[in-house]
Tab-separated table of C-alpha atoms in Angstrom:
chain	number	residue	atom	x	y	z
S	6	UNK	CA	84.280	86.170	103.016
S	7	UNK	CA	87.689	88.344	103.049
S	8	UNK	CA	87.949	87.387	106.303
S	9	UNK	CA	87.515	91.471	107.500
S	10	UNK	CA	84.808	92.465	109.920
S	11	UNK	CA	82.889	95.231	110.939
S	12	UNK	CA	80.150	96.125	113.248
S	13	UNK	CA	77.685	97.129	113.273
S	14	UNK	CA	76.651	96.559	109.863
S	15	UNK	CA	73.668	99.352	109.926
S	16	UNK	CA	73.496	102.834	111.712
S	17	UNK	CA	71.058	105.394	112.223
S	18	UNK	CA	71.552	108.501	114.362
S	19	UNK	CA	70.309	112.124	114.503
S	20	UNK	CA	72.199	115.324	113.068
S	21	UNK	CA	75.044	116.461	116.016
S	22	UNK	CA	75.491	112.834	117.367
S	23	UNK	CA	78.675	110.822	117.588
S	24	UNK	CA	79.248	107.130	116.221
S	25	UNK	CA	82.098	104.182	116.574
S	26	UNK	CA	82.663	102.287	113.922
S	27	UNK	CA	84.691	99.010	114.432
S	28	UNK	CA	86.781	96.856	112.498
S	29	UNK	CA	88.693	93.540	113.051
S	30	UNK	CA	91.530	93.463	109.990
S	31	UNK	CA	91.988	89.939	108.878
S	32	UNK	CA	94.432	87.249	110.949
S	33	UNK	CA	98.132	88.547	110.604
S	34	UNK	CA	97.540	91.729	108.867
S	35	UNK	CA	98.604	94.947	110.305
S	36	UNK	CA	97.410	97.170	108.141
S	37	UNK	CA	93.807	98.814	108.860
S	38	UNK	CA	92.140	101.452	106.062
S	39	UNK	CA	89.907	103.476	106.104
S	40	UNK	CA	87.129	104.425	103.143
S	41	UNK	CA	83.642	106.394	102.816
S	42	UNK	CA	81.637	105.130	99.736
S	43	UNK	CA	78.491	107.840	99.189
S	44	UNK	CA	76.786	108.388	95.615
S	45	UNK	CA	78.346	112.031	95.138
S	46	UNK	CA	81.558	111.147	96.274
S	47	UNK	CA	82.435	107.698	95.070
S	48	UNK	CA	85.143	105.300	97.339
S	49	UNK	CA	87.453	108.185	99.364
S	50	UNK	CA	90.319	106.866	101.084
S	51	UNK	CA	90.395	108.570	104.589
S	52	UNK	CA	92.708	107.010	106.836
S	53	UNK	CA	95.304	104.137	106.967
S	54	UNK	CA	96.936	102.523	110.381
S	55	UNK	CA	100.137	100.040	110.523
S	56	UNK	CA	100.515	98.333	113.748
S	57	UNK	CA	99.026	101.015	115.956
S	58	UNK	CA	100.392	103.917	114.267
S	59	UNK	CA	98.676	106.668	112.091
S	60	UNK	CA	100.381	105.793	108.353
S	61	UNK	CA	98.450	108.182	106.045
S	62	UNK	CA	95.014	110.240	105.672
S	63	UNK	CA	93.333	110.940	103.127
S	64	UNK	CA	90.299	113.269	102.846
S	65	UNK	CA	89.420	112.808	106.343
S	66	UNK	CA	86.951	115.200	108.082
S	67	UNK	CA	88.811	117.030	111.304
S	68	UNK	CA	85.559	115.649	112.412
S	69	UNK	CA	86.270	112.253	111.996
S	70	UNK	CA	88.911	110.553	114.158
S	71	UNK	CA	90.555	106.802	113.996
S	72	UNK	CA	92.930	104.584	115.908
S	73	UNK	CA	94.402	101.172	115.719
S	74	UNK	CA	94.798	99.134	119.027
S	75	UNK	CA	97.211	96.649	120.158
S	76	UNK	CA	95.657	93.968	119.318
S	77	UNK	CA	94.912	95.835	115.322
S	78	UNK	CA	91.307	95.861	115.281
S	79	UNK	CA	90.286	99.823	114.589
S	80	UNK	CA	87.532	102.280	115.374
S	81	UNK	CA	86.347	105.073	113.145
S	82	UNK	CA	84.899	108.069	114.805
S	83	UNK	CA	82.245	110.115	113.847
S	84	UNK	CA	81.238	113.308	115.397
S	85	UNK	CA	78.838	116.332	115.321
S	86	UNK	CA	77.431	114.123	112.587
S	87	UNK	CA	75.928	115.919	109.547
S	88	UNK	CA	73.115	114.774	107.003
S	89	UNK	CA	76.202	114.561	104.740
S	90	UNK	CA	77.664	111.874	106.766
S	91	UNK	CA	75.157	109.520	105.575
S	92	UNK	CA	77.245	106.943	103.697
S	93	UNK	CA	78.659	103.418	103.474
S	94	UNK	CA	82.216	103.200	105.441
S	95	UNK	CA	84.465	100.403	104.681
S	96	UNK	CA	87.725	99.087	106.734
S	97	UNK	CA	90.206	97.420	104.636
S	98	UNK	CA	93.058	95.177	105.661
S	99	UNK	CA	96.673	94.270	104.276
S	100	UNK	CA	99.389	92.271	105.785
S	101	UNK	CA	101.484	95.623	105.597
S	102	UNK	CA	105.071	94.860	104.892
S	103	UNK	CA	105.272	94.628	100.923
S	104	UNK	CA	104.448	98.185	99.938
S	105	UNK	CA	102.030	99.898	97.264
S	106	UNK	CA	101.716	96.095	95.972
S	107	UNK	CA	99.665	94.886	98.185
S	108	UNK	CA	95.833	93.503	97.665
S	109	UNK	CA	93.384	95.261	100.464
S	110	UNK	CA	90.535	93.089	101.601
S	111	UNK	CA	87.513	94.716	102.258
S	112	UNK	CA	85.172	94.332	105.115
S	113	UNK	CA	81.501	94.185	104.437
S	114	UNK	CA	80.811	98.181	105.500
S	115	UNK	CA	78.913	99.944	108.049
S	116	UNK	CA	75.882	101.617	106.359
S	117	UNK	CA	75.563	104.850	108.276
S	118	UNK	CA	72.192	107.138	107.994
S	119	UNK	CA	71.827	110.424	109.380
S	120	UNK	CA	68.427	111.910	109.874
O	12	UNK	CA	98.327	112.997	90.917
O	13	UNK	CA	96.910	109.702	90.671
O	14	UNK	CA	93.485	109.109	88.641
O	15	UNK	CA	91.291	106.572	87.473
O	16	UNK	CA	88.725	106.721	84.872
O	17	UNK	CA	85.734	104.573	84.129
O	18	UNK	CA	84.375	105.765	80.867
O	19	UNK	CA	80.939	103.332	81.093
O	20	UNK	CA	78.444	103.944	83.915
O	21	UNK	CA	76.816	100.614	82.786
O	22	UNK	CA	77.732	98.216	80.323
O	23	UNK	CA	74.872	95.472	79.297
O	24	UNK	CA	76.004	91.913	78.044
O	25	UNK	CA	73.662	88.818	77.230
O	26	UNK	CA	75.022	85.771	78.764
O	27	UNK	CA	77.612	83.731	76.976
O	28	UNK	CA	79.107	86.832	75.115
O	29	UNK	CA	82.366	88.043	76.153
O	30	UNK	CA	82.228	91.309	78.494
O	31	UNK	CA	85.035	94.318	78.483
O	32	UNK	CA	84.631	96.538	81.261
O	33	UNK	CA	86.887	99.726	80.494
O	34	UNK	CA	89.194	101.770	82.592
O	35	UNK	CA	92.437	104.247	82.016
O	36	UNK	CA	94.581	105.605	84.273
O	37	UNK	CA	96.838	108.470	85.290
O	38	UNK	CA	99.877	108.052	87.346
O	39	UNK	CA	103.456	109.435	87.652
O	40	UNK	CA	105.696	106.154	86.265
O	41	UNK	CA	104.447	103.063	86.641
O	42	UNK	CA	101.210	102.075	88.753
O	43	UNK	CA	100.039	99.199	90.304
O	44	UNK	CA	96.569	98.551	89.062
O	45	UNK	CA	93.732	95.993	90.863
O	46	UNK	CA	90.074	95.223	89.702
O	47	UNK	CA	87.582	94.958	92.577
O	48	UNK	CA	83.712	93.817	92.184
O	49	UNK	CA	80.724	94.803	94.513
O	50	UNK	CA	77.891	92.793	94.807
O	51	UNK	CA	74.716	94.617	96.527
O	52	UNK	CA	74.558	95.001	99.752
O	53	UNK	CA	78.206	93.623	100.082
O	54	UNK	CA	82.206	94.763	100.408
O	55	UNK	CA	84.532	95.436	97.854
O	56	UNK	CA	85.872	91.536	96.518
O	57	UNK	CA	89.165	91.735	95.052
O	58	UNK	CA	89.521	90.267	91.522
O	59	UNK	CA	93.050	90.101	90.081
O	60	UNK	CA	95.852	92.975	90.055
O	61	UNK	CA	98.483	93.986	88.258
O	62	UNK	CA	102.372	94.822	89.683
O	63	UNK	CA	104.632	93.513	86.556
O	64	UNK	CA	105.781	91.174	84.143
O	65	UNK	CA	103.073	89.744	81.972
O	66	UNK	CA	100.487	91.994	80.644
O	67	UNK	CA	98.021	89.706	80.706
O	68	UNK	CA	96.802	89.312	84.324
O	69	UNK	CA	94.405	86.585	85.368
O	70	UNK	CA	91.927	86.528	88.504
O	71	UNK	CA	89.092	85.155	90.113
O	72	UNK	CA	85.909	83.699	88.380
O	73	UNK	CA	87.499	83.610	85.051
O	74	UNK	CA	88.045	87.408	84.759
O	75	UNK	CA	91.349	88.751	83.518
O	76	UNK	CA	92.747	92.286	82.660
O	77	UNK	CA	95.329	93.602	80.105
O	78	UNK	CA	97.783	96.317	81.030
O	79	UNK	CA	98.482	98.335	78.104
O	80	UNK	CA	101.315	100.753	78.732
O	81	UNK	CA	100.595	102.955	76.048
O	82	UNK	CA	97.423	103.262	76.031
O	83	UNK	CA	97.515	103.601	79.805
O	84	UNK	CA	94.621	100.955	80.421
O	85	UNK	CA	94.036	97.973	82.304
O	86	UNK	CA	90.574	97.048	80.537
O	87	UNK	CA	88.981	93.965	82.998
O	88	UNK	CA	87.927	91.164	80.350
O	89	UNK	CA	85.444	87.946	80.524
O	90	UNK	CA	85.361	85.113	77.437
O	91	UNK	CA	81.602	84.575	77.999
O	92	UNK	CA	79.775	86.397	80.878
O	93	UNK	CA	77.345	84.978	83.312
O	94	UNK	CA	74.203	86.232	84.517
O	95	UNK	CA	75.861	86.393	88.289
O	96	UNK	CA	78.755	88.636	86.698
O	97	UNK	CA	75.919	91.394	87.387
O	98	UNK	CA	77.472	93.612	89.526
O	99	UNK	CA	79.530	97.017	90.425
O	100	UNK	CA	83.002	96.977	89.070
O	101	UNK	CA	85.661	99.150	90.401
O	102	UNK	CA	89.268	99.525	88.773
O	103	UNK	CA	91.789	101.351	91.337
O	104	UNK	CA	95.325	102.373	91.197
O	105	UNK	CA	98.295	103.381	92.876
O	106	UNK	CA	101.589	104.894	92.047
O	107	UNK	CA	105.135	102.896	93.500
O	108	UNK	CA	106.918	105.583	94.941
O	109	UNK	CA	106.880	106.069	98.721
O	110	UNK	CA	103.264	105.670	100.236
O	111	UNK	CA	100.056	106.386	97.793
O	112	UNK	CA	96.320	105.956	98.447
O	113	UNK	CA	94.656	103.538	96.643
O	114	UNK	CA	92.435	105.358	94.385
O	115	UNK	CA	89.324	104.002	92.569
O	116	UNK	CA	87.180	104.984	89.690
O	117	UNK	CA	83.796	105.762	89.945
O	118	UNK	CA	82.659	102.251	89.152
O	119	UNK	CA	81.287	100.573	86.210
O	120	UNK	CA	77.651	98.565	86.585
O	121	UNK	CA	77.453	95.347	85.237
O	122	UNK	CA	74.431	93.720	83.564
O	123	UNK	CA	74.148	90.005	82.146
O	124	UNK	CA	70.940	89.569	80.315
O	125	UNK	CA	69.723	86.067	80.114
């Protein structure tokens, strides 16, 4: 257990719909990523938060939005969902202060499915 | 930019025999380089890493890893596999200047054979 959470752990919606995906980072750590694992794509990075604020994005849809709150857990929206969408999302967690060097501790995902 | 290659889609070992999961890397200078393994229906579990000194990098459940400059590889490496080694492996990198995503490879599959 990394200590990482995220609910819910399954998720099926229609084509057009929006989803929430949550995460609670592990104790202490302030930073929150973001990453899509699907079969065509592999594990994309899309987003990272430090302590609230919006540190980096990677190939993150326009529609797909994220924030950190004060007290660091995260939500990663999804909207106007497409069949596309359908993929595993993972939040990561590091403490934040020591760089590039850092491990990130996964969460257990959010397996979304869009019919 | 930043890339990581995982030349084996699967790699099949019978238990006991040492295992070599492979993976090579492209970065501007030098990278930090981590090992992850995914078990079905589970996260990403973070195995060893490497950020300097000794080559030889050690981890959890008796894995370890060699960072080979010139050969730009960081192969992930097992004396004598187990039949619960079976799983996805994922070798990632990231350059040290300023802020880089983590990127991973497209994963290598894992099978111990009794």
């Amino acid at each position: 257990d990394s200590g990482v959470t995220q609910t819910p752990k399954h998720l099926i919606t229609a084509t057009g719909q929006r989803v929430t995906l949550r995460c609670s980072p592990r104790s202490g750590d302030l930073s929150v990523y973001w990453y899509q694992q699907s079969l065509d794509q592999g594990l994309q990075f899309l987003i990272q938060y430090y302590n609230g604020e919006e540190r980096a994005k990677g190939n993150i849809l326009e529609r797909f939005s994220a924030q950190q709150f004060p007290d660091l857990h995260s939500e990663l929206n999804l909207s106007s969902l497409e069949l596309g969408d359908s993929a595993l999302y993972f939040c990561a967690s590091s403490p934040g202060l020591a760089g590039g060097q850092e491990t990130q501790y996964f969460g257990p995902g959010t397996r979304l499915l869009v019919l | 930019a930043q890339s990581v290659a995982q030349p084996e889609d699967q790699v099949n070992v019978a238990e006991g025999n040492p295992l070599t999961v492979k993976c090579t890397y492209s970065v501007s200078g030098n990278p930090y380089l981590f090992w992850y393994v995914q078990y079905p229906n589970r996260g990403l579990q973070f195995l060893l890493k490497y950020i300097t000194g000794d080559n030889l990098v050690k981890g959890s459940y008796g894995f370890e890893a060699e960072f080979n400059k010139s050969q730009t590889s960081f192969h992930l490496k097992k004396p004598s596999a187990l039949v619960s080694d079976s799983a996805l492996y994922f070798c990632a990198v990231r350059e040290r200047r300023g802020f880089q995503k983590l990127v991973f490879g497209t994963g290598t599959r894992l099978l111990v054979s009794p």
